[in-house]
PDB file of C-alpha atoms in Angstrom:
ATOM      1  CA  MET A 258      -0.692  -1.109-106.473  1.00 67.00           C
ATOM      2  CA  GLY A 259      -1.608   1.660-108.406  1.00 72.00           C
ATOM      3  CA  ARG A 260      -5.042   1.699-107.324  1.00 75.00           C
ATOM      4  CA  TYR A 261      -3.982   1.736-103.648  1.00 69.00           C
ATOM      5  CA  LEU A 262      -1.499   4.269-103.649  1.00 75.00           C
ATOM      6  CA  LYS A 263      -4.199   6.869-105.488  1.00 79.00           C
ATOM      7  CA  LEU A 264      -6.361   5.818-102.496  1.00 73.00           C
ATOM      8  CA  TYR A 265      -3.447   6.376 -99.905  1.00 69.00           C
ATOM      9  CA  LYS A 266      -2.970   9.817-101.254  1.00 73.00           C
ATOM     10  CA  ILE A 267      -6.862  10.711-101.169  1.00 70.00           C
ATOM     11  CA  PHE A 268      -6.957   9.513 -97.160  1.00 67.00           C
ATOM     12  CA  PHE A 269      -3.877  11.338 -96.662  1.00 67.00           C
ATOM     13  CA  LEU A 270      -4.713  14.813 -98.144  1.00 65.00           C
ATOM     14  CA  GLN A 271      -8.333  14.641 -96.048  1.00 68.00           C
ATOM     15  CA  TYR A 272      -6.747  13.749 -92.994  1.00 66.00           C
ATOM     16  CA  MET A 273      -4.292  16.673 -93.209  1.00 66.00           C
ATOM     17  CA  LYS A 274      -6.803  18.841 -94.259  1.00 65.00           C
ATOM     18  CA  GLY A 275      -8.585  18.075 -90.858  1.00 64.00           C
ATOM     19  CA  LEU A 276      -5.323  18.173 -88.820  1.00 63.00           C
ATOM     20  CA  MET A 277      -4.215  21.794 -90.043  1.00 63.00           C
ATOM     21  CA  GLN A 278      -7.904  23.028 -88.856  1.00 65.00           C
ATOM     22  CA  SER A 279      -6.003  23.841 -85.630  1.00 65.00           C
ATOM     23  CA  LYS A 280      -2.384  25.000 -86.832  1.00 63.00           C
ATOM     24  CA  ILE A 281      -1.005  25.917 -83.611  1.00 67.00           C
ATOM     25  CA  ASP A 282      -1.712  23.074 -81.979  1.00 64.00           C
ATOM     26  CA  PHE A 283      -0.225  20.823 -85.122  1.00 63.00           C
ATOM     27  CA  PHE A 284       2.987  22.801 -84.840  1.00 68.00           C
ATOM     28  CA  ILE A 285       3.116  22.530 -80.973  1.00 67.00           C
ATOM     29  CA  GLY A 286       2.886  19.089 -81.430  1.00 64.00           C
ATOM     30  CA  PHE A 287       5.438  18.875 -83.927  1.00 64.00           C
ATOM     31  CA  PHE A 288       7.821  20.505 -82.118  1.00 70.00           C
ATOM     32  CA  SER A 289       7.523  18.888 -78.787  1.00 68.00           C
ATOM     33  CA  PHE A 290       8.265  15.789 -80.155  1.00 65.00           C
ATOM     34  CA  PHE A 291      11.242  17.277 -81.868  1.00 66.00           C
ATOM     35  CA  LEU A 292      12.568  18.860 -78.625  1.00 71.00           C
ATOM     36  CA  ASN A 293      12.204  15.443 -76.951  1.00 69.00           C
ATOM     37  CA  GLN A 294      14.464  14.002 -79.568  1.00 68.00           C
ATOM     38  CA  ILE A 295      16.957  16.021 -78.731  1.00 71.00           C
ATOM     39  CA  LEU A 296      17.077  15.853 -74.851  1.00 72.00           C
ATOM     40  CA  GLY A 297      17.879  12.065 -75.823  1.00 69.00           C
ATOM     41  CA  VAL A 298      21.160  13.130 -77.325  1.00 69.00           C
ATOM     42  CA  ALA A 299      21.833  15.535 -74.269  1.00 71.00           C
ATOM     43  CA  PHE A 300      21.645  12.803 -72.318  1.00 69.00           C
ATOM     44  CA  LEU A 301      24.063  10.698 -74.333  1.00 67.00           C
ATOM     45  CA  TYR A 302      26.423  13.864 -74.103  1.00 68.00           C
ATOM     46  CA  LEU A 303      26.017  13.966 -70.180  1.00 69.00           C
ATOM     47  CA  VAL A 304      26.744  10.426 -69.888  1.00 64.00           C
ATOM     48  CA  PHE A 305      29.990  10.599 -71.915  1.00 64.00           C
ATOM     49  CA  GLU A 306      31.014  13.987 -70.090  1.00 64.00           C
ATOM     50  CA  LYS A 307      31.931  11.263 -67.506  1.00 64.00           C
ATOM     51  CA  ILE A 308      33.324   8.263 -69.603  1.00 64.00           C
ATOM     52  CA  PRO A 309      35.574   8.479 -72.472  1.00 65.00           C
ATOM     53  CA  ASP A 310      33.617   5.619 -74.385  1.00 63.00           C
ATOM     54  CA  LEU A 311      30.874   2.961 -73.972  1.00 67.00           C
ATOM     55  CA  ASN A 312      32.043  -0.667 -74.087  1.00 69.00           C
ATOM     56  CA  GLY A 313      34.792   0.415 -76.839  1.00 74.00           C
ATOM     57  CA  TRP A 314      32.093   2.523 -78.572  1.00 80.00           C
ATOM     58  CA  SER A 315      32.940   6.360 -79.065  1.00 83.00           C
ATOM     59  CA  PHE A 316      30.364   9.130 -78.649  1.00 83.00           C
ATOM     60  CA  TYR A 317      30.032   9.894 -82.357  1.00 88.00           C
ATOM     61  CA  GLN A 318      29.147   6.428 -83.095  1.00 89.00           C
ATOM     62  CA  LEU A 319      26.605   5.806 -80.482  1.00 87.00           C
ATOM     63  CA  ILE A 320      25.031   9.286 -81.751  1.00 88.00           C
ATOM     64  CA  PHE A 321      25.274   7.624 -85.406  1.00 92.00           C
ATOM     65  CA  ILE A 322      23.434   4.686 -84.178  1.00 91.00           C
ATOM     66  CA  TYR A 323      21.192   6.746 -82.151  1.00 89.00           C
ATOM     67  CA  GLY A 324      20.118   8.829 -85.315  1.00 90.00           C
ATOM     68  CA  TYR A 325      20.210   5.553 -87.068  1.00 93.00           C
ATOM     69  CA  ALA A 326      17.259   4.133 -84.951  1.00 92.00           C
ATOM     70  CA  GLN A 327      15.290   7.384 -85.238  1.00 91.00           C
ATOM     71  CA  ILE A 328      14.478   7.314 -88.925  1.00 94.00           C
ATOM     72  CA  PRO A 329      12.773   3.934 -89.123  1.00 95.00           C
ATOM     73  CA  ARG A 330      11.087   4.313 -86.628  1.00 93.00           C
ATOM     74  CA  GLY A 331       9.756   7.932 -87.733  1.00 92.00           C
ATOM     75  CA  ILE A 332       8.588   6.613 -90.652  1.00 94.00           C
ATOM     76  CA  ASP A 333       6.906   3.845 -89.172  1.00 94.00           C
ATOM     77  CA  HIS A 334       5.646   6.424 -86.457  1.00 91.00           C
ATOM     78  CA  PHE A 335       4.412   8.877 -89.422  1.00 90.00           C
ATOM     79  CA  VAL A 336       2.685   6.146 -91.777  1.00 91.00           C
ATOM     80  CA  THR A 337       1.476   3.409 -88.814  1.00 92.00           C
ATOM     81  CA  ASP A 338       0.218   5.648 -86.035  1.00 91.00           C
ATOM     82  CA  TYR A 339      -3.260   4.103 -86.296  1.00 92.00           C
ATOM     83  CA  LEU A 340      -2.184   0.733 -84.940  1.00 94.00           C
ATOM     84  CA  TRP A 341      -2.023   2.226 -81.458  1.00 94.00           C
ATOM     85  CA  LEU A 342      -5.850   3.086 -81.546  1.00 92.00           C
ATOM     86  CA  PHE A 343      -6.878  -0.178 -83.436  1.00 94.00           C
ATOM     87  CA  ALA A 344      -4.718  -2.282 -80.586  1.00 94.00           C
ATOM     88  CA  ARG A 345      -7.075   0.222 -77.745  1.00 92.00           C
ATOM     89  CA  LYS A 346     -10.751   0.409 -79.439  1.00 90.00           C
ATOM     90  CA  THR A 347     -11.686  -0.193 -82.879  1.00 90.00           C
ATOM     91  CA  VAL A 348     -12.125  -4.035 -82.205  1.00 90.00           C
ATOM     92  CA  LYS A 349     -13.260  -3.446 -78.586  1.00 89.00           C
ATOM     93  CA  GLU A 350     -15.765  -1.069 -80.138  1.00 87.00           C
ATOM     94  CA  GLY A 351     -16.921  -3.363 -82.626  1.00 86.00           C
ATOM     95  CA  SER A 352     -16.094  -0.422 -84.927  1.00 87.00           C
ATOM     96  CA  PHE A 353     -13.774  -2.769 -87.388  1.00 91.00           C
ATOM     97  CA  ASP A 354     -16.747  -3.829 -88.817  1.00 90.00           C
ATOM     98  CA  ARG A 355     -16.470  -1.075 -91.646  1.00 88.00           C
ATOM     99  CA  TYR A 356     -13.617  -2.215 -92.552  1.00 90.00           C
ATOM    100  CA  LEU A 357     -14.695  -5.383 -93.431  1.00 89.00           C
ATOM    101  CA  LEU A 358     -17.610  -4.260 -95.779  1.00 87.00           C
ATOM    102  CA  ARG A 359     -15.517  -2.067 -98.236  1.00 83.00           C
ATOM    103  CA  PRO A 360     -13.939  -3.689-101.030  1.00 86.00           C
ATOM    104  CA  VAL A 361     -10.473  -2.961 -99.819  1.00 87.00           C
ATOM    105  CA  ASN A 362      -7.709  -4.498 -97.807  1.00 91.00           C
ATOM    106  CA  PRO A 363      -8.582  -4.056 -94.138  1.00 92.00           C
ATOM    107  CA  LEU A 364      -5.077  -3.604 -93.160  1.00 93.00           C
ATOM    108  CA  PHE A 365      -4.619  -0.908 -95.642  1.00 92.00           C
ATOM    109  CA  GLN A 366      -7.592   0.585 -94.512  1.00 91.00           C
ATOM    110  CA  VAL A 367      -6.340   0.420 -90.835  1.00 92.00           C
ATOM    111  CA  ILE A 368      -3.069   2.342 -91.691  1.00 91.00           C
ATOM    112  CA  VAL A 369      -4.680   4.946 -94.026  1.00 88.00           C
ATOM    113  CA  GLU A 370      -7.045   6.128 -91.179  1.00 86.00           C
ATOM    114  CA  ARG A 371      -4.526   8.529 -90.244  1.00 83.00           C
ATOM    115  CA  CYS A 372      -0.753   9.680 -89.892  1.00 82.00           C
ATOM    116  CA  GLN A 373       1.234  11.232 -87.321  1.00 82.00           C
ATOM    117  CA  PRO A 374       3.282  14.501 -88.420  1.00 78.00           C
ATOM    118  CA  ASP A 375       5.189  13.882 -85.364  1.00 78.00           C
ATOM    119  CA  GLY A 376       6.948  11.321 -86.937  1.00 83.00           C
ATOM    120  CA  ILE A 377       8.484  14.064 -89.105  1.00 82.00           C
ATOM    121  CA  GLY A 378      10.513  15.355 -86.129  1.00 80.00           C
ATOM    122  CA  GLU A 379      11.718  11.352 -85.213  1.00 84.00           C
ATOM    123  CA  ILE A 380      13.027  11.662 -89.078  1.00 89.00           C
ATOM    124  CA  LEU A 381      14.739  14.909 -88.883  1.00 86.00           C
ATOM    125  CA  VAL A 382      16.748  14.488 -85.962  1.00 86.00           C
ATOM    126  CA  GLY A 383      18.013  11.013 -87.343  1.00 90.00           C
ATOM    127  CA  VAL A 384      18.687  12.704 -90.643  1.00 92.00           C
ATOM    128  CA  LEU A 385      21.040  15.182 -88.652  1.00 89.00           C
ATOM    129  CA  LEU A 386      22.310  13.006 -86.430  1.00 89.00           C
ATOM    130  CA  VAL A 387      23.436  10.612 -88.817  1.00 93.00           C
ATOM    131  CA  ALA A 388      24.796  13.418 -91.210  1.00 92.00           C
ATOM    132  CA  TYR A 389      26.423  15.244 -88.263  1.00 90.00           C
ATOM    133  CA  SER A 390      28.266  12.047 -87.044  1.00 91.00           C
ATOM    134  CA  ALA A 391      29.166  10.812 -90.182  1.00 92.00           C
ATOM    135  CA  VAL A 392      31.180  13.723 -90.688  1.00 91.00           C
ATOM    136  CA  LYS A 393      32.703  13.696 -87.451  1.00 90.00           C
ATOM    137  CA  LEU A 394      33.850   9.752 -88.074  1.00 90.00           C
ATOM    138  CA  ASP A 395      34.838  10.830 -91.490  1.00 89.00           C
ATOM    139  CA  LEU A 396      32.736   8.059 -93.141  1.00 88.00           C
ATOM    140  CA  ALA A 397      33.286   6.983 -96.778  1.00 82.00           C
ATOM    141  CA  ILE A 398      30.341   8.322 -98.498  1.00 83.00           C
ATOM    142  CA  SER A 399      29.469   6.524-102.077  1.00 86.00           C
ATOM    143  CA  VAL A 400      26.404   6.408-104.313  1.00 90.00           C
ATOM    144  CA  GLY A 401      26.438   2.286-103.338  1.00 89.00           C
ATOM    145  CA  GLY A 402      26.434   3.275 -99.886  1.00 89.00           C
ATOM    146  CA  ILE A 403      23.681   6.090 -99.756  1.00 91.00           C
ATOM    147  CA  LEU A 404      21.265   3.087-101.749  1.00 94.00           C
ATOM    148  CA  LEU A 405      22.161   0.579 -99.142  1.00 93.00           C
ATOM    149  CA  PHE A 406      21.384   3.094 -96.628  1.00 94.00           C
ATOM    150  CA  PHE A 407      17.792   3.852 -97.873  1.00 95.00           C
ATOM    151  CA  ILE A 408      17.036   0.198 -98.583  1.00 96.00           C
ATOM    152  CA  SER A 409      18.351  -0.109 -94.775  1.00 96.00           C
ATOM    153  CA  ILE A 410      15.910   2.566 -93.655  1.00 96.00           C
ATOM    154  CA  ILE A 411      12.933   1.136 -95.644  1.00 96.00           C
ATOM    155  CA  ALA A 412      13.441  -2.635 -94.159  1.00 97.00           C
ATOM    156  CA  GLY A 413      14.014  -1.086 -90.660  1.00 96.00           C
ATOM    157  CA  ALA A 414      10.259   0.940 -90.757  1.00 96.00           C
ATOM    158  CA  ILE A 415       9.154  -2.711 -92.120  1.00 97.00           C
ATOM    159  CA  ILE A 416      10.379  -4.376 -89.133  1.00 97.00           C
ATOM    160  CA  PHE A 417       8.912  -1.888 -86.757  1.00 96.00           C
ATOM    161  CA  THR A 418       5.561  -1.721 -88.428  1.00 96.00           C
ATOM    162  CA  ALA A 419       5.580  -5.713 -88.586  1.00 97.00           C
ATOM    163  CA  VAL A 420       6.327  -5.739 -84.776  1.00 96.00           C
ATOM    164  CA  LYS A 421       3.598  -3.144 -84.129  1.00 96.00           C
ATOM    165  CA  LEU A 422       0.794  -4.898 -86.309  1.00 97.00           C
ATOM    166  CA  PHE A 423       1.604  -8.260 -84.456  1.00 97.00           C
ATOM    167  CA  PHE A 424       1.078  -7.211 -81.334  1.00 96.00           C
ATOM    168  CA  ALA A 425      -1.858  -4.855 -81.795  1.00 96.00           C
ATOM    169  CA  THR A 426      -3.646  -7.858 -83.892  1.00 96.00           C
ATOM    170  CA  ASN A 427      -3.780  -9.496 -80.191  1.00 95.00           C
ATOM    171  CA  ALA A 428      -6.705  -7.192 -79.938  1.00 94.00           C
ATOM    172  CA  PHE A 429      -8.944  -9.853 -81.895  1.00 93.00           C
ATOM    173  CA  PHE A 430      -8.728 -12.168 -78.866  1.00 92.00           C
ATOM    174  CA  MET A 431      -7.927  -9.766 -75.634  1.00 89.00           C
ATOM    175  CA  LYS A 432     -10.243  -6.953 -77.161  1.00 89.00           C
ATOM    176  CA  ASP A 433      -7.599  -4.112 -75.868  1.00 91.00           C
ATOM    177  CA  SER A 434      -4.063  -5.121 -76.462  1.00 94.00           C
ATOM    178  CA  TYR A 435      -2.836  -1.342 -75.780  1.00 93.00           C
ATOM    179  CA  SER A 436      -0.921  -2.254 -72.787  1.00 93.00           C
ATOM    180  CA  LEU A 437       0.808  -5.177 -74.577  1.00 94.00           C
ATOM    181  CA  LEU A 438       1.837  -3.018 -77.385  1.00 95.00           C
ATOM    182  CA  TYR A 439       2.922  -0.593 -75.298  1.00 94.00           C
ATOM    183  CA  LEU A 440       5.111  -2.713 -73.117  1.00 93.00           C
ATOM    184  CA  VAL A 441       6.725  -4.169 -76.558  1.00 94.00           C
ATOM    185  CA  HIS A 442       7.370  -1.011 -78.533  1.00 92.00           C
ATOM    186  CA  ASN A 443       8.842   0.253 -75.464  1.00 90.00           C
ATOM    187  CA  MET A 444      11.805  -2.296 -76.269  1.00 90.00           C
ATOM    188  CA  SER A 445      12.432  -0.385 -79.410  1.00 89.00           C
ATOM    189  CA  ASP A 446      14.483   2.204 -77.021  1.00 85.00           C
ATOM    190  CA  PHE A 447      17.067  -0.601 -76.538  1.00 86.00           C
ATOM    191  CA  ALA A 448      18.202  -0.460 -80.476  1.00 84.00           C
ATOM    192  CA  LYS A 449      19.402   3.129 -79.921  1.00 83.00           C
ATOM    193  CA  TYR A 450      22.113   1.693 -78.086  1.00 83.00           C
ATOM    194  CA  PRO A 451      24.783  -0.987 -79.280  1.00 84.00           C
ATOM    195  CA  THR A 452      23.193  -4.310 -78.326  1.00 85.00           C
ATOM    196  CA  SER A 453      26.972  -5.546 -77.084  1.00 82.00           C
ATOM    197  CA  ILE A 454      26.102  -3.651 -73.750  1.00 82.00           C
ATOM    198  CA  TYR A 455      23.277  -5.554 -72.820  1.00 85.00           C
ATOM    199  CA  ALA A 456      23.593  -9.077 -70.887  1.00 86.00           C
ATOM    200  CA  LYS A 457      22.880 -12.310 -73.494  1.00 88.00           C
ATOM    201  CA  PRO A 458      19.451 -12.804 -72.561  1.00 89.00           C
ATOM    202  CA  ILE A 459      18.497  -9.573 -73.552  1.00 88.00           C
ATOM    203  CA  ARG A 460      20.796  -9.587 -77.073  1.00 89.00           C
ATOM    204  CA  ILE A 461      18.820 -12.630 -77.900  1.00 90.00           C
ATOM    205  CA  VAL A 462      15.423 -10.965 -77.533  1.00 90.00           C
ATOM    206  CA  LEU A 463      16.376  -7.775 -79.782  1.00 90.00           C
ATOM    207  CA  SER A 464      18.026  -9.987 -82.120  1.00 89.00           C
ATOM    208  CA  TYR A 465      15.782 -13.008 -82.347  1.00 88.00           C
ATOM    209  CA  ILE A 466      12.680 -13.020 -81.136  1.00 92.00           C
ATOM    210  CA  ILE A 467      11.527  -8.976 -81.145  1.00 94.00           C
ATOM    211  CA  PRO A 468      13.868  -7.648 -83.743  1.00 94.00           C
ATOM    212  CA  PHE A 469      14.464  -4.479 -83.250  1.00 94.00           C
ATOM    213  CA  ALA A 470      18.552  -4.857 -83.391  1.00 92.00           C
ATOM    214  CA  PHE A 471      18.102  -5.037 -87.107  1.00 94.00           C
ATOM    215  CA  THR A 472      16.423  -1.582 -87.413  1.00 93.00           C
ATOM    216  CA  ALA A 473      19.511   0.340 -86.147  1.00 90.00           C
ATOM    217  CA  PHE A 474      22.141  -0.915 -84.428  1.00 90.00           C
ATOM    218  CA  ILE A 475      23.052  -4.183 -86.842  1.00 91.00           C
ATOM    219  CA  PRO A 476      22.616  -2.539 -90.085  1.00 93.00           C
ATOM    220  CA  ALA A 477      24.537   0.799 -88.762  1.00 91.00           C
ATOM    221  CA  SER A 478      27.455  -1.557 -87.858  1.00 89.00           C
ATOM    222  CA  PHE A 479      27.910  -1.660 -91.340  1.00 90.00           C
ATOM    223  CA  PHE A 480      28.264   1.676 -91.993  1.00 90.00           C
ATOM    224  CA  LEU A 481      30.542   2.128 -89.426  1.00 88.00           C
ATOM    225  CA  GLN A 482      32.722  -0.668 -90.358  1.00 79.00           C
ATOM    226  CA  LYS A 483      32.547  -3.499 -87.919  1.00 76.00           C
ATOM    227  CA  GLY A 484      30.252  -5.812 -89.791  1.00 72.00           C
ATOM    228  CA  ASN A 485      30.054  -7.683 -93.540  1.00 82.00           C
ATOM    229  CA  LEU A 486      27.326  -6.558 -95.796  1.00 82.00           C
ATOM    230  CA  LEU A 487      25.450 -10.304 -95.952  1.00 82.00           C
ATOM    231  CA  GLN A 488      25.501 -10.364 -92.078  1.00 84.00           C
ATOM    232  CA  THR A 489      24.086  -6.469 -91.889  1.00 89.00           C
ATOM    233  CA  ILE A 490      21.941  -4.912 -94.508  1.00 92.00           C
ATOM    234  CA  GLY A 491      21.250  -8.669 -96.091  1.00 93.00           C
ATOM    235  CA  MET A 492      19.762 -10.250 -92.959  1.00 94.00           C
ATOM    236  CA  GLU A 493      17.866  -7.037 -92.158  1.00 95.00           C
ATOM    237  CA  VAL A 494      16.254  -7.225 -95.418  1.00 96.00           C
ATOM    238  CA  PHE A 495      15.344 -10.798 -94.814  1.00 96.00           C
ATOM    239  CA  VAL A 496      14.225 -10.513 -91.252  1.00 96.00           C
ATOM    240  CA  ALA A 497      11.931  -7.475 -92.749  1.00 97.00           C
ATOM    241  CA  ALA A 498      10.521  -9.443 -95.119  1.00 97.00           C
ATOM    242  CA  LEU A 499       9.958 -12.708 -92.739  1.00 97.00           C
ATOM    243  CA  SER A 500       8.523 -10.360 -89.612  1.00 97.00           C
ATOM    244  CA  PHE A 501       5.964  -8.669 -91.929  1.00 97.00           C
ATOM    245  CA  LEU A 502       4.937 -11.995 -93.465  1.00 97.00           C
ATOM    246  CA  ILE A 503       4.367 -13.669 -90.054  1.00 97.00           C
ATOM    247  CA  ALA A 504       2.515 -10.153 -88.637  1.00 97.00           C
ATOM    248  CA  TYR A 505       0.100 -10.043 -91.580  1.00 97.00           C
ATOM    249  CA  ARG A 506      -0.536 -13.952 -91.908  1.00 97.00           C
ATOM    250  CA  TYR A 507      -1.512 -13.192 -87.870  1.00 97.00           C
ATOM    251  CA  PHE A 508      -3.484 -10.481 -88.518  1.00 96.00           C
ATOM    252  CA  ALA A 509      -5.375 -12.200 -91.604  1.00 95.00           C
ATOM    253  CA  PHE A 510      -6.209 -14.635 -89.120  1.00 96.00           C
ATOM    254  CA  GLY A 511      -7.575 -12.745 -86.204  1.00 94.00           C
ATOM    255  CA  CYS A 512      -9.731 -10.966 -88.943  1.00 93.00           C
ATOM    256  CA  ASN A 513     -10.951 -14.616 -89.901  1.00 91.00           C
ATOM    257  CA  LYS A 514     -11.995 -15.033 -85.865  1.00 88.00           C
ATOM    258  CA  TYR A 515     -13.206 -11.427 -85.534  1.00 89.00           C
ATOM    259  CA  GLU A 516     -16.593 -11.650 -84.066  1.00 84.00           C
ATOM    260  CA  SER A 517     -17.259  -7.976 -83.664  1.00 80.00           C
ATOM    261  CA  ALA A 518     -19.003  -6.264 -80.522  1.00 71.00           C
ATOM    262  CA  GLY A 519     -22.269  -5.432 -78.754  1.00 59.00           C
ATOM    263  CA  ASN A 520     -23.611  -2.073 -77.665  1.00 53.00           C
TER     264      ASN A 520
END
């Protein structure tokens, strides 16, 4: 583990050096993404200008869930963004060969290929929204609650990564799985709102097939005092571990089936 942490630091610093060669582009991209998240909140505000609540959920409760969803999504966005390029061209162009020639785990190499600073914008927006709504809702804050919050956020980020990895891995068999990954990943937008507002088929998909509900609404309900610890945070950790195990095993299977590409 120590070796991989050291390698990650080296790769991260080198990537940031290259990225900061164009500082203006970096900051424009960062603040553009930040602004995009704020517009999502503005949409919620406009909706609640017309209706007092949404299926029993108040405006500040929805803001809490919305912000909660942004934090693990932002962490995943920052750390594993290269999986998008992996799904689109790494296998198709045969460049995955180089990962198999190095004495380092192939998945680790794929992840450290690059990071995405735009994810910091998501994280900041999420933290601000959670803090603001928690004050407005007068939620109880304790050391234990803060610890559970961090555990939940990490578990949520792992779920995002697991889903992204599983569908990106289809590139081993489809050569280009970007469209499929894009379609599935956009379903995470549903997790920004209470799943109770959706039809039963959508709730089943979000909870048991593509478990984005466990990245926001389900754990957030614990802090909103609408769920117990075992059914919310406990289940989220279990789903995160199981999801990543399945995704990683599928990735390992794909590596064994990889046949490179001609030119």
